[in-house]
Short mmCIF file of C-alpha atoms and ligand atoms in Angstrom, two decimals:
data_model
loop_
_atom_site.label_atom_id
_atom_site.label_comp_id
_atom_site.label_asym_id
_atom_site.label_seq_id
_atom_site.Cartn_x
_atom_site.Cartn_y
_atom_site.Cartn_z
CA UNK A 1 8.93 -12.60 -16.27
CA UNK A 2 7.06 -9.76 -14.34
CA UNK A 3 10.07 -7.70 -13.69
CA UNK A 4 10.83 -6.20 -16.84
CA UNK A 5 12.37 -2.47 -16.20
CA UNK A 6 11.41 0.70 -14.44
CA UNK A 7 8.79 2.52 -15.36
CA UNK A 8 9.21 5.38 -17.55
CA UNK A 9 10.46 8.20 -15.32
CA UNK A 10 13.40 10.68 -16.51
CA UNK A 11 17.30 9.09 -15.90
CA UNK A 12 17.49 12.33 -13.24
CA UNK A 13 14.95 10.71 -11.22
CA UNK A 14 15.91 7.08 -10.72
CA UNK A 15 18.41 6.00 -8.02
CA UNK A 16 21.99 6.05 -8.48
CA UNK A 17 23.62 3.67 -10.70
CA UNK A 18 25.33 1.42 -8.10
CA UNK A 19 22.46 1.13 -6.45
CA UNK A 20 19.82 0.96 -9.26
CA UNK A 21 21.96 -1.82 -10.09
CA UNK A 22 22.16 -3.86 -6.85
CA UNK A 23 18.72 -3.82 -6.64
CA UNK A 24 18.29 -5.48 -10.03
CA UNK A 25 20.72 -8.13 -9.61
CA UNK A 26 18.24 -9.04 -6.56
CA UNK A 27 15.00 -8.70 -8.22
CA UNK A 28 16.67 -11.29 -11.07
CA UNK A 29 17.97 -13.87 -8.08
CA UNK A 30 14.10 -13.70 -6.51
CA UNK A 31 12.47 -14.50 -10.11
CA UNK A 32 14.61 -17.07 -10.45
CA UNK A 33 14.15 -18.55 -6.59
CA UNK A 34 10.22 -18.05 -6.90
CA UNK A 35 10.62 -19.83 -10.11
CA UNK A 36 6.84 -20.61 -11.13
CA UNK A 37 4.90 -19.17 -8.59
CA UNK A 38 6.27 -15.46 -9.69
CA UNK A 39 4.77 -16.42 -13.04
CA UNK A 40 1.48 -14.01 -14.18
CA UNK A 41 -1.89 -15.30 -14.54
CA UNK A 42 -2.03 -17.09 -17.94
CA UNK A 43 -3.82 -13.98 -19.16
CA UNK A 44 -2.18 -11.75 -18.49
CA UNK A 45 1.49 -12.71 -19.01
CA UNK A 46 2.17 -12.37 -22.49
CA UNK A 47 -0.10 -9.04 -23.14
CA UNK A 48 0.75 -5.63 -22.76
CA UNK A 49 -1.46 -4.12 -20.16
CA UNK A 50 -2.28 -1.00 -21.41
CA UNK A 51 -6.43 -0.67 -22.48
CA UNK A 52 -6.60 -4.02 -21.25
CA UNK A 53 -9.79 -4.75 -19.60
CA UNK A 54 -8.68 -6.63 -16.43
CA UNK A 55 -10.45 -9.74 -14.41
CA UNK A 56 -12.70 -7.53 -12.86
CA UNK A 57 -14.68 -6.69 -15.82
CA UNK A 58 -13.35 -3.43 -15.68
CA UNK A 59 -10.59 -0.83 -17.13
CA UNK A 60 -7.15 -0.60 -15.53
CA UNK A 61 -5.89 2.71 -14.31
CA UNK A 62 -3.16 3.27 -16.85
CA UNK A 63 0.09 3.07 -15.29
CA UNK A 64 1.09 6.85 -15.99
CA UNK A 65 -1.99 7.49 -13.71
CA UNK A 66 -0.80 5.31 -11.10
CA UNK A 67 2.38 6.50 -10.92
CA UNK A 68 1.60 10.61 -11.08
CA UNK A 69 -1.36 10.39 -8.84
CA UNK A 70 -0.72 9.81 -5.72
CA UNK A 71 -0.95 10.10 -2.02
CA UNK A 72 2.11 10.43 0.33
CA UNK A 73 2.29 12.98 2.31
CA UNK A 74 5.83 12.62 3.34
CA UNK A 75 6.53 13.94 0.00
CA UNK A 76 3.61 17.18 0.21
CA UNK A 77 0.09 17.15 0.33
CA UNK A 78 -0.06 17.66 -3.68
CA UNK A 79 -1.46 14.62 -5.95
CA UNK A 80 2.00 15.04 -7.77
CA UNK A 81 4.27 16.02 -5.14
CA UNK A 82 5.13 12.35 -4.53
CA UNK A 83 6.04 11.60 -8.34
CA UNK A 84 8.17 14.81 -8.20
CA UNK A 85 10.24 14.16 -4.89
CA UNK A 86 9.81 10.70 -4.19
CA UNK A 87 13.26 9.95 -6.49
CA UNK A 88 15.01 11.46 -3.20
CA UNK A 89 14.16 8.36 -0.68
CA UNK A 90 16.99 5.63 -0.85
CA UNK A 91 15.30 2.89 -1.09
CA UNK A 92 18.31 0.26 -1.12
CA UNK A 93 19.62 -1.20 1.26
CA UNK A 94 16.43 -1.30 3.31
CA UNK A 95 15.93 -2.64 7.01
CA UNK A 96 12.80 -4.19 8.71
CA UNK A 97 12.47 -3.73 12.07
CA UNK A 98 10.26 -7.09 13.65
CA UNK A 99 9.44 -6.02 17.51
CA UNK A 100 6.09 -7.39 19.86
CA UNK A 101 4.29 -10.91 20.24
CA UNK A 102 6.59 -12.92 17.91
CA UNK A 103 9.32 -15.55 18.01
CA UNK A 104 11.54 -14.10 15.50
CA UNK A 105 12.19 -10.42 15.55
CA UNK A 106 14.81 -8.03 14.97
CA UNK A 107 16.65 -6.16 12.15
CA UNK A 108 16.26 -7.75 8.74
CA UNK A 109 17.81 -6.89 5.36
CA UNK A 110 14.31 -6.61 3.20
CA UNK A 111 16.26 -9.35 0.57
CA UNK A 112 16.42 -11.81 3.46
CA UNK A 113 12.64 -11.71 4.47
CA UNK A 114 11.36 -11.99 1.05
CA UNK A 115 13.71 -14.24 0.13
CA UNK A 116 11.97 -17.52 -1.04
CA UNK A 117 7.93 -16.34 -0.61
CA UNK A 118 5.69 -16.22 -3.55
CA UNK A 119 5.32 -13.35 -5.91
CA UNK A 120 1.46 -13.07 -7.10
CA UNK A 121 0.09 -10.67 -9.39
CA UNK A 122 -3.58 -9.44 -8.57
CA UNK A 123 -5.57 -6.86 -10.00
CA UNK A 124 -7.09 -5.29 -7.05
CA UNK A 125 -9.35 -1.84 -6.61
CA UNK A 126 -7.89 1.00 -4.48
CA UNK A 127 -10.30 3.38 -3.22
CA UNK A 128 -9.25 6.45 -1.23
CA UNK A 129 -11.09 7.80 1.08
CA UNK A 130 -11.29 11.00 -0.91
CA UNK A 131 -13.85 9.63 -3.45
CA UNK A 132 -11.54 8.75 -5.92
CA UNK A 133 -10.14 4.87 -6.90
CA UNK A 134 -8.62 2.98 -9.35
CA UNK A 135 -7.76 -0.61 -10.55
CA UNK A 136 -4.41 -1.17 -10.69
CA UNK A 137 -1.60 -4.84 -11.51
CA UNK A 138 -0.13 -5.15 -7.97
CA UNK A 139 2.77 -7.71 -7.53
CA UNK A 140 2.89 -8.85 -4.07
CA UNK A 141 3.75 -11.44 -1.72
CA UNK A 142 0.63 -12.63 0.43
CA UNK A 143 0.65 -10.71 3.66
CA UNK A 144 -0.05 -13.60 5.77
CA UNK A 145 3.14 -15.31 4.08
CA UNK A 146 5.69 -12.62 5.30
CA UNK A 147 4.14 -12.10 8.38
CA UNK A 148 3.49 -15.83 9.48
CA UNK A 149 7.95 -16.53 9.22
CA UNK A 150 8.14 -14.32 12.40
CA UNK A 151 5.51 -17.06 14.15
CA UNK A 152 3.59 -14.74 16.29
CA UNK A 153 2.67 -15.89 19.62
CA UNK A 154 -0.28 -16.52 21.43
CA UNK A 155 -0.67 -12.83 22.24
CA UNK A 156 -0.29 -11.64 18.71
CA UNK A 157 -3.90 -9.74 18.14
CA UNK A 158 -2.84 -7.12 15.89
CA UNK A 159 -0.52 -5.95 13.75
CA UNK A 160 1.35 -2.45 13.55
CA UNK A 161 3.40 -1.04 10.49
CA UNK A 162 5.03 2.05 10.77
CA UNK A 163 6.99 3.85 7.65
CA UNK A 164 9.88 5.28 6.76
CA UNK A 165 10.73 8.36 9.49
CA UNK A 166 14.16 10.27 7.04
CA UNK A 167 13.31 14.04 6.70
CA UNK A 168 16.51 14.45 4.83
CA UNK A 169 15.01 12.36 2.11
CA UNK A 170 11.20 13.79 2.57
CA UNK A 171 10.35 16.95 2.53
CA UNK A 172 6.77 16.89 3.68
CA UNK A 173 8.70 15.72 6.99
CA UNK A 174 10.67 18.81 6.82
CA UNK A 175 7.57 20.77 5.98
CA UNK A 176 6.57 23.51 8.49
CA UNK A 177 3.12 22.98 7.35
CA UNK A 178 2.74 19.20 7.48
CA UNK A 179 0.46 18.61 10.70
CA UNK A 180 1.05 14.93 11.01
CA UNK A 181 2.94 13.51 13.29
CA UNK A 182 5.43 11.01 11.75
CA UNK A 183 6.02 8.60 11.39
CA UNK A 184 2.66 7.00 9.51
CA UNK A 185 1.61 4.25 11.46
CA UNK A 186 -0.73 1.96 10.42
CA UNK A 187 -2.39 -1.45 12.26
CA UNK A 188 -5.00 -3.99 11.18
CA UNK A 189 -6.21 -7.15 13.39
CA UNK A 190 -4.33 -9.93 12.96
CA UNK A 191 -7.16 -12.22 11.99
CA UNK A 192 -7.28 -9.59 8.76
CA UNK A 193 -3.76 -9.07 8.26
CA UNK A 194 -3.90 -13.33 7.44
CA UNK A 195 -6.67 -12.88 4.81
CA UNK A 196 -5.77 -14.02 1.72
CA UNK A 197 -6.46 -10.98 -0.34
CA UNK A 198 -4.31 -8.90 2.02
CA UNK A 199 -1.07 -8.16 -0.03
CA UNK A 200 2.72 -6.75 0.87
CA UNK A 201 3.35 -4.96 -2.61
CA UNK A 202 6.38 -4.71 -4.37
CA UNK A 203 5.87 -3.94 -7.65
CA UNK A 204 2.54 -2.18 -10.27
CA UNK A 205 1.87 -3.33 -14.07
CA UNK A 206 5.07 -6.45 -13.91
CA UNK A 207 7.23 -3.57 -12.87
CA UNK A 208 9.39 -2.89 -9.55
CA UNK A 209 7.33 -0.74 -7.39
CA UNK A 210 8.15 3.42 -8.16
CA UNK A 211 9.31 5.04 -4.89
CA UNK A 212 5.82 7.20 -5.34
CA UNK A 213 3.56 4.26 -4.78
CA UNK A 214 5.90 3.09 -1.92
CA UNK A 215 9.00 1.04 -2.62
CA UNK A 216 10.47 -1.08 -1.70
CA UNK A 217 7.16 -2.95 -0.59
CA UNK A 218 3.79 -1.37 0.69
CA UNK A 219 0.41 -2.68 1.96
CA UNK A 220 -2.68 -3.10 0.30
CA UNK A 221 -5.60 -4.62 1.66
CA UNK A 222 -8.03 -3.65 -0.88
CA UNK A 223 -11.11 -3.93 0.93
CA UNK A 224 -10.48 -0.81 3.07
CA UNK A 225 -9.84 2.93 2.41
CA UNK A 226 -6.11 4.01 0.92
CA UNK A 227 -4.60 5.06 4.05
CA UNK A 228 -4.63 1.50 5.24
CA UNK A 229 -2.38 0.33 2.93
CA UNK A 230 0.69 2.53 4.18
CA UNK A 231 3.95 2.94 2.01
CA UNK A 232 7.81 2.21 2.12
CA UNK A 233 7.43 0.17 5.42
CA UNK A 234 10.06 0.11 7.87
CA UNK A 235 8.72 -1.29 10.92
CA UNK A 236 6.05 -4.51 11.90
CA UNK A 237 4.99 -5.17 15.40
CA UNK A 238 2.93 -7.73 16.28
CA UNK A 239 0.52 -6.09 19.83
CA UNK A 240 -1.61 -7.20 22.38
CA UNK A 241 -3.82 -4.37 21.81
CA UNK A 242 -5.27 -2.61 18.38
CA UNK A 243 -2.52 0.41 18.03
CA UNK A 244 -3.47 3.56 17.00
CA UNK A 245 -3.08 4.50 13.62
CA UNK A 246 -2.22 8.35 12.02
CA UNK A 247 -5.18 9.48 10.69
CA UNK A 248 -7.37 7.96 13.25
CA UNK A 249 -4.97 10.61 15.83
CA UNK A 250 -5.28 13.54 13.51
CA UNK A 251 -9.28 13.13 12.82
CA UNK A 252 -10.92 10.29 15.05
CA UNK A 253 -14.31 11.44 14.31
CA UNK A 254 -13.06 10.93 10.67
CA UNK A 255 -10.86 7.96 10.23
CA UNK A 256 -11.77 4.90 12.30
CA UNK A 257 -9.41 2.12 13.03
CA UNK A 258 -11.09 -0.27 10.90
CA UNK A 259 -11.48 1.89 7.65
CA UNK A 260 -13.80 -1.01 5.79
CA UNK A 261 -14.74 1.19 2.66
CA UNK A 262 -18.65 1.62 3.20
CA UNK A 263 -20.84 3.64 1.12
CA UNK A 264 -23.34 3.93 3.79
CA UNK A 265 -21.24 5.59 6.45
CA UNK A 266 -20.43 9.40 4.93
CA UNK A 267 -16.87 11.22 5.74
CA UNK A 268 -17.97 13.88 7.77
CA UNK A 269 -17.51 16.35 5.37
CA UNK A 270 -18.61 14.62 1.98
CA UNK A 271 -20.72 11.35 0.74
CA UNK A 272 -18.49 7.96 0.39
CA UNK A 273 -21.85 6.45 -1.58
CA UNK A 274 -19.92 7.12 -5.02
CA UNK A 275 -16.21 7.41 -6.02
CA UNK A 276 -14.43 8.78 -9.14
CA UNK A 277 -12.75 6.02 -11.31
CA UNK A 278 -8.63 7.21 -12.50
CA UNK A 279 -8.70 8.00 -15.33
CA UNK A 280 -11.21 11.20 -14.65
CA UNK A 281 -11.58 14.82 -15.65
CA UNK A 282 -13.93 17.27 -15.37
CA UNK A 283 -16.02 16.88 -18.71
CA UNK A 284 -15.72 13.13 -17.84
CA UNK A 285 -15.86 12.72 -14.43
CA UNK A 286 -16.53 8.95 -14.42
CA UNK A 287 -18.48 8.47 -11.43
CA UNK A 288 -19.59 5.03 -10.30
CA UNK A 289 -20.99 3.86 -6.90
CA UNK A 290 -18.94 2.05 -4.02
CA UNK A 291 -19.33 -0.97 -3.61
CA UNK A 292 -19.66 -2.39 0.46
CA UNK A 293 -15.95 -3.36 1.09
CA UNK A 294 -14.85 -1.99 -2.21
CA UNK A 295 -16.50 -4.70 -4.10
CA UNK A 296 -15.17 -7.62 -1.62
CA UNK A 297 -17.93 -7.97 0.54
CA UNK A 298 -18.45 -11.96 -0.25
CA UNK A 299 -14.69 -12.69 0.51
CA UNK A 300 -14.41 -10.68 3.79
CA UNK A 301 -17.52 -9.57 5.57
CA UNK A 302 -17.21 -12.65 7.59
CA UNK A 303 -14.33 -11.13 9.47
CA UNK A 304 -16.69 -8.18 10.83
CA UNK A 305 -19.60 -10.10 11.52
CA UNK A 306 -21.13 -8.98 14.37
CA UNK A 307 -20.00 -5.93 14.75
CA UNK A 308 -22.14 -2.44 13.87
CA UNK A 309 -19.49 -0.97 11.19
CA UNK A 310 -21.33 2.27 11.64
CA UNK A 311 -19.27 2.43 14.87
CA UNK A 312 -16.49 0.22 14.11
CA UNK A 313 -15.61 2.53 11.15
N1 MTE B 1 3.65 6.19 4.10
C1 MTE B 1 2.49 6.56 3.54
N2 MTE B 1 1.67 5.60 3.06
C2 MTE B 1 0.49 5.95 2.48
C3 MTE B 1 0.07 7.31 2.44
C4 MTE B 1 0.96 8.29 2.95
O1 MTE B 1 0.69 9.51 2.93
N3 MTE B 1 2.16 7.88 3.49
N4 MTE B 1 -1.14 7.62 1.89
C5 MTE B 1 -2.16 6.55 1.87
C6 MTE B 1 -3.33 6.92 1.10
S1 MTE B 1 -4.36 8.08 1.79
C7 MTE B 1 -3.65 6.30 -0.09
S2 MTE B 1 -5.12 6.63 -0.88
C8 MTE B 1 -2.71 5.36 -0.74
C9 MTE B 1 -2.42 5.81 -2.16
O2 MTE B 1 -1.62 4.86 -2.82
P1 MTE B 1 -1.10 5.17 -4.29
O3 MTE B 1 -0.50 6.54 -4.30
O4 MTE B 1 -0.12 4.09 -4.63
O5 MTE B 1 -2.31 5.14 -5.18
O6 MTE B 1 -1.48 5.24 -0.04
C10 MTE B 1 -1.60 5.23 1.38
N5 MTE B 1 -0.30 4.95 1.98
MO1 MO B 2 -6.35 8.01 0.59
#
């Protein structure tokens, strides 16, 4: 089984029994529903993952790394601010908001809407847009899966998620220094929301996703920068029209819409050609070079074709 226990973070920091304990009972009842299709790769299932070299033919990010690196700012702007605070967020219950172009929307317990859809485990590459990435065990249910039970209509042309809005639980939302305006929204078009390497996350390394990397369930579509793939989602909406997205409002010039990673078009203010692999330090910086759509170019290029991606950033 995947689920095994929480990762390793001091009793003080993990939710409150009740609800620690609520959650668990669920997480058991969806292994059990999923039965076989919640199963690991072969490979991977009955090894530990640590210094395991994964299916890409390269290192995983150990799972301390993953879980005390991070970016969310609603927690501070610090690399560890998240895995310091993020213990404050409830994460259980949780509601889902479905609003736009769809048949079935409304409020939805998170239990009910993943309720029955496959778990998968993939080892995918995260690269953030600050030059740094990793390659981390993400369990996940296929994006097009938990989007497709609302049966968008004919209009449906994106998608919008927007993420948890609770300044009493996040203090970079009660920061007078924070400049963004919350909540993070984030959108992708709908024809790349349904690709089937686009993941909902809910848990890292067999384990249930930490609050820090954005329980109870989080995006990642690997192809594109970090900021895509946006954290503790509360809210989907399927749109007419490609909604705007945070970063894209706080730096256009700097964060496009589209966010394909793309060594040939630099930030700005620094180079994208080359990104620092987690684990790195200073006497070991272990640079490499990035790869056109983080190293997925084969599987989703075809969705861009066309288009100049040095303008469609
Ligand atoms: N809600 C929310 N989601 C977010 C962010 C954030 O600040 N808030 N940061 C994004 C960025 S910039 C990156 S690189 C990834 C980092 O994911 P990780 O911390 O799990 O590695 O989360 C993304 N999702
Ligand atoms: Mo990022």
């Amino acid at each position: 089984m995947l689920i095994k226990r929480r990762p390793d973070i001091p009793a003080s920091e993990i939710t409150p029994e009740a609800v620690f304990h609520s959650r668990r009972r669920f997480v058991k009842e969806l292994a059990l529903a999923a039965g076989a299709s919640f199963a690991a790769p072969a490979a991977l299932a009955n090894t530990s993952y640590e210094g395991k070299a994964s299916e890409l033919g390269e290192a995983l990010t150990p799972l301390d790394i993953v879980t005390s690196y991070n970016n969310f700012y609603e927690f501070g702007t610090d690399k560890d601010d998240p895995a310091s605070y993020a213990h404050e967020m409830t994460t259980d219950p949780w509601t889902v908001e479905v609003k736009g172009e769809a048949a079935k929307t409304g409020q939805f317990a998170f239990e009910d809407l993943i309720k029955g859809l496959p778990q998968e485990e993939r080892i995918y590459r995260l690269r953030c847009v600050e030059a740094w990435s990793m390659v981390v065990p993400w369990t996940g249910i296929p994006l097009k899966k938990v989007l497709a039970q609302f049966e968008p209509n004919g209009n449906a042309k994106y998608v919008e998620f927007t993420t948890l809005h609770r300044p009493s639980e996040m203090r970079g939302q009660r920061s007078l220094f924070n400049s963004i305006d919350w909540p993070y929204v984030e959108g992708l078009r709908l024809d790349e929301a349904y690709h089937p390497l686009a993941l909902m996350v809910t848990g890292v390394y067999g384990r249930e996703l930490p609050n820090q990397n954005g329980a109870p369930w989080r995006l990642m579509v690997p192809w594109k920068y970090g900021f895509k793939s946006g954290k503790s989602i509360v809210k989907i909406r399927f749109t007419r029209r490609q909604p705007r997205n945070t970063w894209n409002l706080l730096a256009p010039d700097e964060y496009g819409f589209y966010a394909n990673v793309n060594p040939a078009v630099d930030h700005p203010r620094w180079s994208q050609a080359t990104e620092r692999r987690l684990p790195s330090s200073l006497f070991n910086p272990n640079r490499i070079p990035t790869l056109p759509f983080n190293g997925y170019a084969e599987q989703v290029a075809g969705l861009y074709a066309g288009m100049d991606l040095t303008k469609f950033y």
